[in-house]
Amino acid sequence: MPTFTTHDGTEIYYKDWGNKNGPVITFSHGWPLNSDNWDNQMFYFASQGYRAIAHDRRGHGRSSQPWEGNNMDTYADDLHELFEHLDLKDTTMVGHSTGGGEVARFVGRHGTARVKKAVLIGAVPPIMVQTESNPDGIPISVFDGFREAMLKDRSQFFLEVPTGPFFGFNRPGAQTSQGQIYSWWQQGMIASFKGTYDCVKQFSETDFTEDLKKMDIPVLLLHGDDDQVVPIGASAKKAINLLPQGTLKVYPGGPHALPNICTEEVNKDIAEFIGA
């Protein structure tokens, strides 16, 4: 099982599939998931001659569960250490949800010397929580409710999220996949309680405005206009105005879980963007 150890002793698990000499594409997962949530994309791109890499963020999946360091700066620094460990260059970075924030913060802290393009899917930037300067954001009470639900019965909460808004299975006429629900629950339940609890603050309250401004590379935003987790009006439609070279594609009726629900279209859009 491939792992590497960060400077603070945290062991990070990662997958490294496909052609080791091929063009590099990395995937950063959402909360409270792990690299398994990218398996469809990983398989697709590895099968097309790419080198596809995805890691389990600290506190998630098969990586260590440290009590400290569950914050966006450290997430980005861990990923940068993985880039250095594997000596990745000319990389296309892909991030979903919280992972989109991780990609933005990576560039904000470490620049684009190793990165040529980025794709942010249903991503949290620029900032999710409602503030005086961000009146269109989500009230902090919603995220407080996440934390309260975790403390009361994390297992039940981690069933309710995928059964409802994450995949859009709560919409009339939606074709529900019990397998997707169980997979989400399983990924969430093997994650660190402390790590996932701390991460709620990170994906909701981190301001990525300045990070987006520093993304001086082509960036593709993919977002569903029926995203019930990261509403498009408070995220992608604002982020596009901050990116120096941004392109926004809206998926009509698309839910938050675009990589899972709109798999073929997402893969095609990423592939076309990389080749452009």
mmCIF file with all atom_site columns, N, CA and C in Angstrom, residues 29-97:
data_model
loop_
_atom_site.group_PDB
_atom_site.id
_atom_site.type_symbol
_atom_site.label_atom_id
_atom_site.label_alt_id
_atom_site.label_comp_id
_atom_site.label_asym_id
_atom_site.label_entity_id
_atom_site.label_seq_id
_atom_site.pdbx_PDB_ins_code
_atom_site.Cartn_x
_atom_site.Cartn_y
_atom_site.Cartn_z
_atom_site.occupancy
_atom_site.B_iso_or_equiv
_atom_site.pdbx_formal_charge
_atom_site.auth_seq_id
_atom_site.auth_comp_id
_atom_site.auth_asym_id
_atom_site.auth_atom_id
_atom_site.pdbx_PDB_model_num
ATOM 1   N N  . HIS A 1 29 ? -10.180 14.709 -3.011  1.00 0.00 ? 29 HIS A N  1
ATOM 2   C CA . HIS A 1 29 ? -11.557 14.305 -2.696  1.00 0.00 ? 29 HIS A CA 1
ATOM 3   C C  . HIS A 1 29 ? -12.275 15.274 -1.770  1.00 0.00 ? 29 HIS A C  1
ATOM 4   N N  . GLY A 1 30 ? -13.576 15.081 -1.670  1.00 0.00 ? 30 GLY A N  1
ATOM 5   C CA . GLY A 1 30 ? -14.421 15.879 -0.793  1.00 0.00 ? 30 GLY A CA 1
ATOM 6   C C  . GLY A 1 30 ? -14.549 15.270 0.597   1.00 0.00 ? 30 GLY A C  1
ATOM 7   N N  . TRP A 1 31 ? -15.303 15.971 1.437   1.00 0.00 ? 31 TRP A N  1
ATOM 8   C CA . TRP A 1 31 ? -15.562 15.570 2.824   1.00 0.00 ? 31 TRP A CA 1
ATOM 9   C C  . TRP A 1 31 ? -16.768 14.654 2.847   1.00 0.00 ? 31 TRP A C  1
ATOM 10  N N  . PRO A 1 32 ? -16.751 13.614 3.672   1.00 0.00 ? 32 PRO A N  1
ATOM 11  C CA . PRO A 1 32 ? -15.698 13.040 4.514   1.00 0.00 ? 32 PRO A CA 1
ATOM 12  C C  . PRO A 1 32 ? -15.103 11.810 3.833   1.00 0.00 ? 32 PRO A C  1
ATOM 13  N N  . LEU A 1 33 ? -14.888 11.912 2.520   1.00 0.00 ? 33 LEU A N  1
ATOM 14  C CA . LEU A 1 33 ? -14.601 10.762 1.680   1.00 0.00 ? 33 LEU A CA 1
ATOM 15  C C  . LEU A 1 33 ? -13.106 10.478 1.601   1.00 0.00 ? 33 LEU A C  1
ATOM 16  N N  . ASN A 1 34 ? -12.700 9.734  0.599   1.00 0.00 ? 34 ASN A N  1
ATOM 17  C CA . ASN A 1 34 ? -11.289 9.457  0.363   1.00 0.00 ? 34 ASN A CA 1
ATOM 18  C C  . ASN A 1 34 ? -11.066 9.211  -1.114  1.00 0.00 ? 34 ASN A C  1
ATOM 19  N N  . SER A 1 35 ? -9.886  8.779  -1.484  1.00 0.00 ? 35 SER A N  1
ATOM 20  C CA . SER A 1 35 ? -9.533  8.635  -2.896  1.00 0.00 ? 35 SER A CA 1
ATOM 21  C C  . SER A 1 35 ? -10.422 7.642  -3.634  1.00 0.00 ? 35 SER A C  1
ATOM 22  N N  . ASP A 1 36 ? -11.081 6.722  -2.910  1.00 0.00 ? 36 ASP A N  1
ATOM 23  C CA . ASP A 1 36 ? -11.959 5.759  -3.571  1.00 0.00 ? 36 ASP A CA 1
ATOM 24  C C  . ASP A 1 36 ? -13.081 6.451  -4.343  1.00 0.00 ? 36 ASP A C  1
ATOM 25  N N  . ASN A 1 37 ? -13.467 7.635  -3.908  1.00 0.00 ? 37 ASN A N  1
ATOM 26  C CA . ASN A 1 37 ? -14.562 8.323  -4.585  1.00 0.00 ? 37 ASN A CA 1
ATOM 27  C C  . ASN A 1 37 ? -14.180 8.771  -5.994  1.00 0.00 ? 37 ASN A C  1
ATOM 28  N N  . TRP A 1 38 ? -12.882 8.706  -6.311  1.00 0.00 ? 38 TRP A N  1
ATOM 29  C CA . TRP A 1 38 ? -12.399 9.079  -7.641  1.00 0.00 ? 38 TRP A CA 1
ATOM 30  C C  . TRP A 1 38 ? -12.129 7.870  -8.528  1.00 0.00 ? 38 TRP A C  1
ATOM 31  N N  . ASP A 1 39 ? -12.485 6.670  -8.103  1.00 0.00 ? 39 ASP A N  1
ATOM 32  C CA . ASP A 1 39 ? -12.069 5.482  -8.845  1.00 0.00 ? 39 ASP A CA 1
ATOM 33  C C  . ASP A 1 39 ? -12.530 5.481  -10.299 1.00 0.00 ? 39 ASP A C  1
ATOM 34  N N  . ASN A 1 40 ? -13.731 5.962  -10.581 1.00 0.00 ? 40 ASN A N  1
ATOM 35  C CA . ASN A 1 40 ? -14.184 6.018  -11.971 1.00 0.00 ? 40 ASN A CA 1
ATOM 36  C C  . ASN A 1 40 ? -13.291 6.919  -12.813 1.00 0.00 ? 40 ASN A C  1
ATOM 37  N N  . GLN A 1 41 ? -12.949 8.089  -12.277 1.00 0.00 ? 41 GLN A N  1
ATOM 38  C CA . GLN A 1 41 ? -12.070 9.006  -12.997 1.00 0.00 ? 41 GLN A CA 1
ATOM 39  C C  . GLN A 1 41 ? -10.645 8.447  -13.090 1.00 0.00 ? 41 GLN A C  1
ATOM 40  N N  . MET A 1 42 ? -10.167 7.883  -12.007 1.00 0.00 ? 42 MET A N  1
ATOM 41  C CA . MET A 1 42 ? -8.820  7.302  -11.992 1.00 0.00 ? 42 MET A CA 1
ATOM 42  C C  . MET A 1 42 ? -8.697  6.211  -13.053 1.00 0.00 ? 42 MET A C  1
ATOM 43  N N  . PHE A 1 43 ? -9.665  5.319  -13.109 1.00 0.00 ? 43 PHE A N  1
ATOM 44  C CA . PHE A 1 43 ? -9.631  4.211  -14.069 1.00 0.00 ? 43 PHE A CA 1
ATOM 45  C C  . PHE A 1 43 ? -9.702  4.741  -15.502 1.00 0.00 ? 43 PHE A C  1
ATOM 46  N N  . TYR A 1 44 ? -10.579 5.707  -15.722 1.00 0.00 ? 44 TYR A N  1
ATOM 47  C CA . TYR A 1 44 ? -10.742 6.264  -17.059 1.00 0.00 ? 44 TYR A CA 1
ATOM 48  C C  . TYR A 1 44 ? -9.434  6.875  -17.564 1.00 0.00 ? 44 TYR A C  1
ATOM 49  N N  . PHE A 1 45 ? -8.837  7.741  -16.767 1.00 0.00 ? 45 PHE A N  1
ATOM 50  C CA . PHE A 1 45 ? -7.638  8.437  -17.235 1.00 0.00 ? 45 PHE A CA 1
ATOM 51  C C  . PHE A 1 45 ? -6.408  7.525  -17.272 1.00 0.00 ? 45 PHE A C  1
ATOM 52  N N  . ALA A 1 46 ? -6.288  6.628  -16.306 1.00 0.00 ? 46 ALA A N  1
ATOM 53  C CA . ALA A 1 46 ? -5.182  5.678  -16.351 1.00 0.00 ? 46 ALA A CA 1
ATOM 54  C C  . ALA A 1 46 ? -5.283  4.796  -17.590 1.00 0.00 ? 46 ALA A C  1
ATOM 55  N N  . SER A 1 47 ? -6.497  4.446  -17.973 1.00 0.00 ? 47 SER A N  1
ATOM 56  C CA . SER A 1 47 ? -6.713  3.615  -19.162 1.00 0.00 ? 47 SER A CA 1
ATOM 57  C C  . SER A 1 47 ? -6.416  4.377  -20.452 1.00 0.00 ? 47 SER A C  1
ATOM 58  N N  . GLN A 1 48 ? -6.389  5.704  -20.366 1.00 0.00 ? 48 GLN A N  1
ATOM 59  C CA . GLN A 1 48 ? -6.110  6.537  -21.534 1.00 0.00 ? 48 GLN A CA 1
ATOM 60  C C  . GLN A 1 48 ? -4.647  6.948  -21.618 1.00 0.00 ? 48 GLN A C  1
ATOM 61  N N  . GLY A 1 49 ? -3.789  6.344  -20.779 1.00 0.00 ? 49 GLY A N  1
ATOM 62  C CA . GLY A 1 49 ? -2.357  6.629  -20.845 1.00 0.00 ? 49 GLY A CA 1
ATOM 63  C C  . GLY A 1 49 ? -1.860  7.688  -19.889 1.00 0.00 ? 49 GLY A C  1
ATOM 64  N N  . TYR A 1 50 ? -2.745  8.185  -19.021 1.00 0.00 ? 50 TYR A N  1
ATOM 65  C CA . TYR A 1 50 ? -2.342  9.180  -18.031 1.00 0.00 ? 50 TYR A CA 1
ATOM 66  C C  . TYR A 1 50 ? -1.736  8.515  -16.798 1.00 0.00 ? 50 TYR A C  1
ATOM 67  N N  . ARG A 1 51 ? -1.032  9.292  -16.027 1.00 0.00 ? 51 ARG A N  1
ATOM 68  C CA . ARG A 1 51 ? -0.628  8.892  -14.685 1.00 0.00 ? 51 ARG A CA 1
ATOM 69  C C  . ARG A 1 51 ? -1.623  9.539  -13.731 1.00 0.00 ? 51 ARG A C  1
ATOM 70  N N  . ALA A 1 52 ? -2.499  8.740  -13.141 1.00 0.00 ? 52 ALA A N  1
ATOM 71  C CA . ALA A 1 52 ? -3.582  9.237  -12.293 1.00 0.00 ? 52 ALA A CA 1
ATOM 72  C C  . ALA A 1 52 ? -3.242  8.994  -10.827 1.00 0.00 ? 52 ALA A C  1
ATOM 73  N N  . ILE A 1 53 ? -3.270  10.060 -10.040 1.00 0.00 ? 53 ILE A N  1
ATOM 74  C CA . ILE A 1 53 ? -2.858  9.986  -8.640  1.00 0.00 ? 53 ILE A CA 1
ATOM 75  C C  . ILE A 1 53 ? -3.942  10.595 -7.756  1.00 0.00 ? 53 ILE A C  1
ATOM 76  N N  . ALA A 1 54 ? -4.294  9.898  -6.689  1.00 0.00 ? 54 ALA A N  1
ATOM 77  C CA . ALA A 1 54 ? -5.251  10.422 -5.710  1.00 0.00 ? 54 ALA A CA 1
ATOM 78  C C  . ALA A 1 54 ? -4.796  10.001 -4.322  1.00 0.00 ? 54 ALA A C  1
ATOM 79  N N  . HIS A 1 55 ? -4.937  10.895 -3.369  1.00 0.00 ? 55 HIS A N  1
ATOM 80  C CA . HIS A 1 55 ? -4.504  10.600 -2.002  1.00 0.00 ? 55 HIS A CA 1
ATOM 81  C C  . HIS A 1 55 ? -5.690  10.658 -1.049  1.00 0.00 ? 55 HIS A C  1
ATOM 82  N N  . ASP A 1 56 ? -5.525  10.031 0.099   1.00 0.00 ? 56 ASP A N  1
ATOM 83  C CA . ASP A 1 56 ? -6.473  10.177 1.205   1.00 0.00 ? 56 ASP A CA 1
ATOM 84  C C  . ASP A 1 56 ? -5.964  11.309 2.091   1.00 0.00 ? 56 ASP A C  1
ATOM 85  N N  . ARG A 1 57 ? -6.741  12.371 2.194   1.00 0.00 ? 57 ARG A N  1
ATOM 86  C CA . ARG A 1 57 ? -6.350  13.498 3.043   1.00 0.00 ? 57 ARG A CA 1
ATOM 87  C C  . ARG A 1 57 ? -6.127  13.032 4.481   1.00 0.00 ? 57 ARG A C  1
ATOM 88  N N  . ARG A 1 58 ? -5.235  13.694 5.194   1.00 0.00 ? 58 ARG A N  1
ATOM 89  C CA . ARG A 1 58 ? -5.016  13.330 6.597   1.00 0.00 ? 58 ARG A CA 1
ATOM 90  C C  . ARG A 1 58 ? -6.357  13.310 7.337   1.00 0.00 ? 58 ARG A C  1
ATOM 91  N N  . GLY A 1 59 ? -6.531  12.307 8.178   1.00 0.00 ? 59 GLY A N  1
ATOM 92  C CA . GLY A 1 59 ? -7.789  12.161 8.898   1.00 0.00 ? 59 GLY A CA 1
ATOM 93  C C  . GLY A 1 59 ? -8.871  11.477 8.084   1.00 0.00 ? 59 GLY A C  1
ATOM 94  N N  . HIS A 1 60 ? -8.565  11.066 6.865   1.00 0.00 ? 60 HIS A N  1
ATOM 95  C CA . HIS A 1 60 ? -9.541  10.443 5.979   1.00 0.00 ? 60 HIS A CA 1
ATOM 96  C C  . HIS A 1 60 ? -8.974  9.140  5.422   1.00 0.00 ? 60 HIS A C  1
ATOM 97  N N  . GLY A 1 61 ? -9.868  8.214  5.119   1.00 0.00 ? 61 GLY A N  1
ATOM 98  C CA . GLY A 1 61 ? -9.453  6.985  4.450   1.00 0.00 ? 61 GLY A CA 1
ATOM 99  C C  . GLY A 1 61 ? -8.394  6.211  5.196   1.00 0.00 ? 61 GLY A C  1
ATOM 100 N N  . ARG A 1 62 ? -7.330  5.847  4.475   1.00 0.00 ? 62 ARG A N  1
ATOM 101 C CA . ARG A 1 62 ? -6.281  5.000  5.025   1.00 0.00 ? 62 ARG A CA 1
ATOM 102 C C  . ARG A 1 62 ? -5.079  5.785  5.518   1.00 0.00 ? 62 ARG A C  1
ATOM 103 N N  . SER A 1 63 ? -5.188  7.116  5.488   1.00 0.00 ? 63 SER A N  1
ATOM 104 C CA . SER A 1 63 ? -4.110  7.949  6.018   1.00 0.00 ? 63 SER A CA 1
ATOM 105 C C  . SER A 1 63 ? -4.200  8.018  7.537   1.00 0.00 ? 63 SER A C  1
ATOM 106 N N  . SER A 1 64 ? -3.148  8.541  8.152   1.00 0.00 ? 64 SER A N  1
ATOM 107 C CA . SER A 1 64 ? -3.117  8.676  9.605   1.00 0.00 ? 64 SER A CA 1
ATOM 108 C C  . SER A 1 64 ? -4.238  9.583  10.096  1.00 0.00 ? 64 SER A C  1
ATOM 109 N N  . GLN A 1 65 ? -4.572  9.436  11.375  1.00 0.00 ? 65 GLN A N  1
ATOM 110 C CA . GLN A 1 65 ? -5.627  10.231 11.987  1.00 0.00 ? 65 GLN A CA 1
ATOM 111 C C  . GLN A 1 65 ? -5.055  11.101 13.109  1.00 0.00 ? 65 GLN A C  1
ATOM 112 N N  . PRO A 1 66 ? -4.222  12.080 12.753  1.00 0.00 ? 66 PRO A N  1
ATOM 113 C CA . PRO A 1 66 ? -3.629  12.931 13.783  1.00 0.00 ? 66 PRO A CA 1
ATOM 114 C C  . PRO A 1 66 ? -4.673  13.809 14.464  1.00 0.00 ? 66 PRO A C  1
ATOM 115 N N  . TRP A 1 67 ? -4.450  14.128 15.700  1.00 0.00 ? 67 TRP A N  1
ATOM 116 C CA . TRP A 1 67 ? -5.346  15.010 16.427  1.00 0.00 ? 67 TRP A CA 1
ATOM 117 C C  . TRP A 1 67 ? -5.197  16.443 15.936  1.00 0.00 ? 67 TRP A C  1
ATOM 118 N N  . GLU A 1 68 ? -3.994  16.822 15.560  1.00 0.00 ? 68 GLU A N  1
ATOM 119 C CA . GLU A 1 68 ? -3.709  18.175 15.112  1.00 0.00 ? 68 GLU A CA 1
ATOM 120 C C  . GLU A 1 68 ? -3.546  18.214 13.591  1.00 0.00 ? 68 GLU A C  1
ATOM 121 N N  . GLY A 1 69 ? -3.577  19.417 13.047  1.00 0.00 ? 69 GLY A N  1
ATOM 122 C CA . GLY A 1 69 ? -3.276  19.606 11.641  1.00 0.00 ? 69 GLY A CA 1
ATOM 123 C C  . GLY A 1 69 ? -4.434  19.412 10.688  1.00 0.00 ? 69 GLY A C  1
ATOM 124 N N  . ASN A 1 70 ? -5.649  19.309 11.223  1.00 0.00 ? 70 ASN A N  1
ATOM 125 C CA . ASN A 1 70 ? -6.817  19.123 10.357  1.00 0.00 ? 70 ASN A CA 1
ATOM 126 C C  . ASN A 1 70 ? -7.326  20.483 9.890   1.00 0.00 ? 70 ASN A C  1
ATOM 127 N N  . ASN A 1 71 ? -6.525  21.138 9.058   1.00 0.00 ? 71 ASN A N  1
ATOM 128 C CA . ASN A 1 71 ? -6.871  22.462 8.562   1.00 0.00 ? 71 ASN A CA 1
ATOM 129 C C  . ASN A 1 71 ? -6.418  22.608 7.124   1.00 0.00 ? 71 ASN A C  1
ATOM 130 N N  . MET A 1 72 ? -6.970  23.583 6.427   1.00 0.00 ? 72 MET A N  1
ATOM 131 C CA . MET A 1 72 ? -6.772  23.698 4.992   1.00 0.00 ? 72 MET A CA 1
ATOM 132 C C  . MET A 1 72 ? -5.320  23.953 4.613   1.00 0.00 ? 72 MET A C  1
ATOM 133 N N  . ASP A 1 73 ? -4.610  24.760 5.405   1.00 0.00 ? 73 ASP A N  1
ATOM 134 C CA . ASP A 1 73 ? -3.206  25.012 5.091   1.00 0.00 ? 73 ASP A CA 1
ATOM 135 C C  . ASP A 1 73 ? -2.398  23.712 5.130   1.00 0.00 ? 73 ASP A C  1
ATOM 136 N N  . THR A 1 74 ? -2.645  22.901 6.150   1.00 0.00 ? 74 THR A N  1
ATOM 137 C CA . THR A 1 74 ? -1.903  21.647 6.286   1.00 0.00 ? 74 THR A CA 1
ATOM 138 C C  . THR A 1 74 ? -2.314  20.651 5.214   1.00 0.00 ? 74 THR A C  1
ATOM 139 N N  . TYR A 1 75 ? -3.605  20.611 4.875   1.00 0.00 ? 75 TYR A N  1
ATOM 140 C CA . TYR A 1 75 ? -4.030  19.748 3.771   1.00 0.00 ? 75 TYR A CA 1
ATOM 141 C C  . TYR A 1 75 ? -3.239  20.082 2.500   1.00 0.00 ? 75 TYR A C  1
ATOM 142 N N  . ALA A 1 76 ? -3.139  21.375 2.201   1.00 0.00 ? 76 ALA A N  1
ATOM 143 C CA . ALA A 1 76 ? -2.419  21.806 0.999   1.00 0.00 ? 76 ALA A CA 1
ATOM 144 C C  . ALA A 1 76 ? -0.941  21.481 1.097   1.00 0.00 ? 76 ALA A C  1
ATOM 145 N N  . ASP A 1 77 ? -0.379  21.650 2.282   1.00 0.00 ? 77 ASP A N  1
ATOM 146 C CA . ASP A 1 77 ? 1.043   21.352 2.463   1.00 0.00 ? 77 ASP A CA 1
ATOM 147 C C  . ASP A 1 77 ? 1.318   19.859 2.337   1.00 0.00 ? 77 ASP A C  1
ATOM 148 N N  . ASP A 1 78 ? 0.425   19.026 2.854   1.00 0.00 ? 78 ASP A N  1
ATOM 149 C CA . ASP A 1 78 ? 0.568   17.565 2.695   1.00 0.00 ? 78 ASP A CA 1
ATOM 150 C C  . ASP A 1 78 ? 0.589   17.198 1.218   1.00 0.00 ? 78 ASP A C  1
ATOM 151 N N  . LEU A 1 79 ? -0.327  17.804 0.454   1.00 0.00 ? 79 LEU A N  1
ATOM 152 C CA . LEU A 1 79 ? -0.397  17.501 -0.971  1.00 0.00 ? 79 LEU A CA 1
ATOM 153 C C  . LEU A 1 79 ? 0.864   17.974 -1.685  1.00 0.00 ? 79 LEU A C  1
ATOM 154 N N  . HIS A 1 80 ? 1.380   19.110 -1.275  1.00 0.00 ? 80 HIS A N  1
ATOM 155 C CA . HIS A 1 80 ? 2.634   19.604 -1.868  1.00 0.00 ? 80 HIS A CA 1
ATOM 156 C C  . HIS A 1 80 ? 3.779   18.649 -1.570  1.00 0.00 ? 80 HIS A C  1
ATOM 157 N N  . GLU A 1 81 ? 3.805   18.102 -0.367  1.00 0.00 ? 81 GLU A N  1
ATOM 158 C CA . GLU A 1 81 ? 4.840   17.124 -0.035  1.00 0.00 ? 81 GLU A CA 1
ATOM 159 C C  . GLU A 1 81 ? 4.704   15.869 -0.894  1.00 0.00 ? 81 GLU A C  1
ATOM 160 N N  . LEU A 1 82 ? 3.461   15.482 -1.222  1.00 0.00 ? 82 LEU A N  1
ATOM 161 C CA . LEU A 1 82 ? 3.265   14.344 -2.117  1.00 0.00 ? 82 LEU A CA 1
ATOM 162 C C  . LEU A 1 82 ? 3.804   14.674 -3.506  1.00 0.00 ? 82 LEU A C  1
ATOM 163 N N  . PHE A 1 83 ? 3.556   15.888 -3.989  1.00 0.00 ? 83 PHE A N  1
ATOM 164 C CA . PHE A 1 83 ? 4.099   16.304 -5.279  1.00 0.00 ? 83 PHE A CA 1
ATOM 165 C C  . PHE A 1 83 ? 5.624   16.209 -5.276  1.00 0.00 ? 83 PHE A C  1
ATOM 166 N N  . GLU A 1 84 ? 6.235   16.653 -4.187  1.00 0.00 ? 84 GLU A N  1
ATOM 167 C CA . GLU A 1 84 ? 7.692   16.594 -4.102  1.00 0.00 ? 84 GLU A CA 1
ATOM 168 C C  . GLU A 1 84 ? 8.181   15.159 -3.986  1.00 0.00 ? 84 GLU A C  1
ATOM 169 N N  . HIS A 1 85 ? 7.460   14.347 -3.209  1.00 0.00 ? 85 HIS A N  1
ATOM 170 C CA . HIS A 1 85 ? 7.831   12.938 -3.022  1.00 0.00 ? 85 HIS A CA 1
ATOM 171 C C  . HIS A 1 85 ? 7.842   12.197 -4.356  1.00 0.00 ? 85 HIS A C  1
ATOM 172 N N  . LEU A 1 86 ? 6.859   12.477 -5.218  1.00 0.00 ? 86 LEU A N  1
ATOM 173 C CA . LEU A 1 86 ? 6.746   11.809 -6.516  1.00 0.00 ? 86 LEU A CA 1
ATOM 174 C C  . LEU A 1 86 ? 7.357   12.636 -7.647  1.00 0.00 ? 86 LEU A C  1
ATOM 175 N N  . ASP A 1 87 ? 7.854   13.825 -7.320  1.00 0.00 ? 87 ASP A N  1
ATOM 176 C CA . ASP A 1 87 ? 8.441   14.755 -8.292  1.00 0.00 ? 87 ASP A CA 1
ATOM 177 C C  . ASP A 1 87 ? 7.482   14.995 -9.461  1.00 0.00 ? 87 ASP A C  1
ATOM 178 N N  . LEU A 1 88 ? 6.264   15.392 -9.142  1.00 0.00 ? 88 LEU A N  1
ATOM 179 C CA . LEU A 1 88 ? 5.238   15.621 -10.158 1.00 0.00 ? 88 LEU A CA 1
ATOM 180 C C  . LEU A 1 88 ? 5.431   16.982 -10.809 1.00 0.00 ? 88 LEU A C  1
ATOM 181 N N  . LYS A 1 89 ? 5.284   16.994 -12.145 1.00 0.00 ? 89 LYS A N  1
ATOM 182 C CA . LYS A 1 89 ? 5.438   18.232 -12.905 1.00 0.00 ? 89 LYS A CA 1
ATOM 183 C C  . LYS A 1 89 ? 4.353   18.311 -13.971 1.00 0.00 ? 89 LYS A C  1
ATOM 184 N N  . ASP A 1 90 ? 4.082   19.542 -14.434 1.00 0.00 ? 90 ASP A N  1
ATOM 185 C CA . ASP A 1 90 ? 3.084   19.770 -15.488 1.00 0.00 ? 90 ASP A CA 1
ATOM 186 C C  . ASP A 1 90 ? 1.772   19.048 -15.172 1.00 0.00 ? 90 ASP A C  1
ATOM 187 N N  . THR A 1 91 ? 1.336   19.196 -13.957 1.00 0.00 ? 91 THR A N  1
ATOM 188 C CA . THR A 1 91 ? 0.185   18.451 -13.439 1.00 0.00 ? 91 THR A CA 1
ATOM 189 C C  . THR A 1 91 ? -1.126  19.185 -13.681 1.00 0.00 ? 91 THR A C  1
ATOM 190 N N  . THR A 1 92 ? -2.151  18.413 -13.997 1.00 0.00 ? 92 THR A N  1
ATOM 191 C CA . THR A 1 92 ? -3.513  18.934 -13.948 1.00 0.00 ? 92 THR A CA 1
ATOM 192 C C  . THR A 1 92 ? -4.120  18.489 -12.631 1.00 0.00 ? 92 THR A C  1
ATOM 193 N N  . MET A 1 93 ? -4.504  19.439 -11.801 1.00 0.00 ? 93 MET A N  1
ATOM 194 C CA . MET A 1 93 ? -5.086  19.146 -10.495 1.00 0.00 ? 93 MET A CA 1
ATOM 195 C C  . MET A 1 93 ? -6.611  19.209 -10.592 1.00 0.00 ? 93 MET A C  1
ATOM 196 N N  . VAL A 1 94 ? -7.276  18.188 -10.047 1.00 0.00 ? 94 VAL A N  1
ATOM 197 C CA . VAL A 1 94 ? -8.736  18.140 -10.035 1.00 0.00 ? 94 VAL A CA 1
ATOM 198 C C  . VAL A 1 94 ? -9.195  18.030 -8.584  1.00 0.00 ? 94 VAL A C  1
ATOM 199 N N  . GLY A 1 95 ? -10.146 18.858 -8.189  1.00 0.00 ? 95 GLY A N  1
ATOM 200 C CA . GLY A 1 95 ? -10.659 18.801 -6.824  1.00 0.00 ? 95 GLY A CA 1
ATOM 201 C C  . GLY A 1 95 ? -12.165 18.914 -6.796  1.00 0.00 ? 95 GLY A C  1
ATOM 202 N N  . HIS A 1 96 ? -12.786 18.087 -5.975  1.00 0.00 ? 96 HIS A N  1
ATOM 203 C CA . HIS A 1 96 ? -14.244 18.135 -5.812  1.00 0.00 ? 96 HIS A CA 1
ATOM 204 C C  . HIS A 1 96 ? -14.594 18.639 -4.427  1.00 0.00 ? 96 HIS A C  1
ATOM 205 N N  . SER A 1 97 ? -15.511 19.592 -4.339  1.00 0.00 ? 97 SER A N  1
ATOM 206 C CA . SER A 1 97 ? -16.037 20.068 -3.066  1.00 0.00 ? 97 SER A CA 1
ATOM 207 C C  . SER A 1 97 ? -14.908 20.598 -2.183  1.00 0.00 ? 97 SER A C  1
#
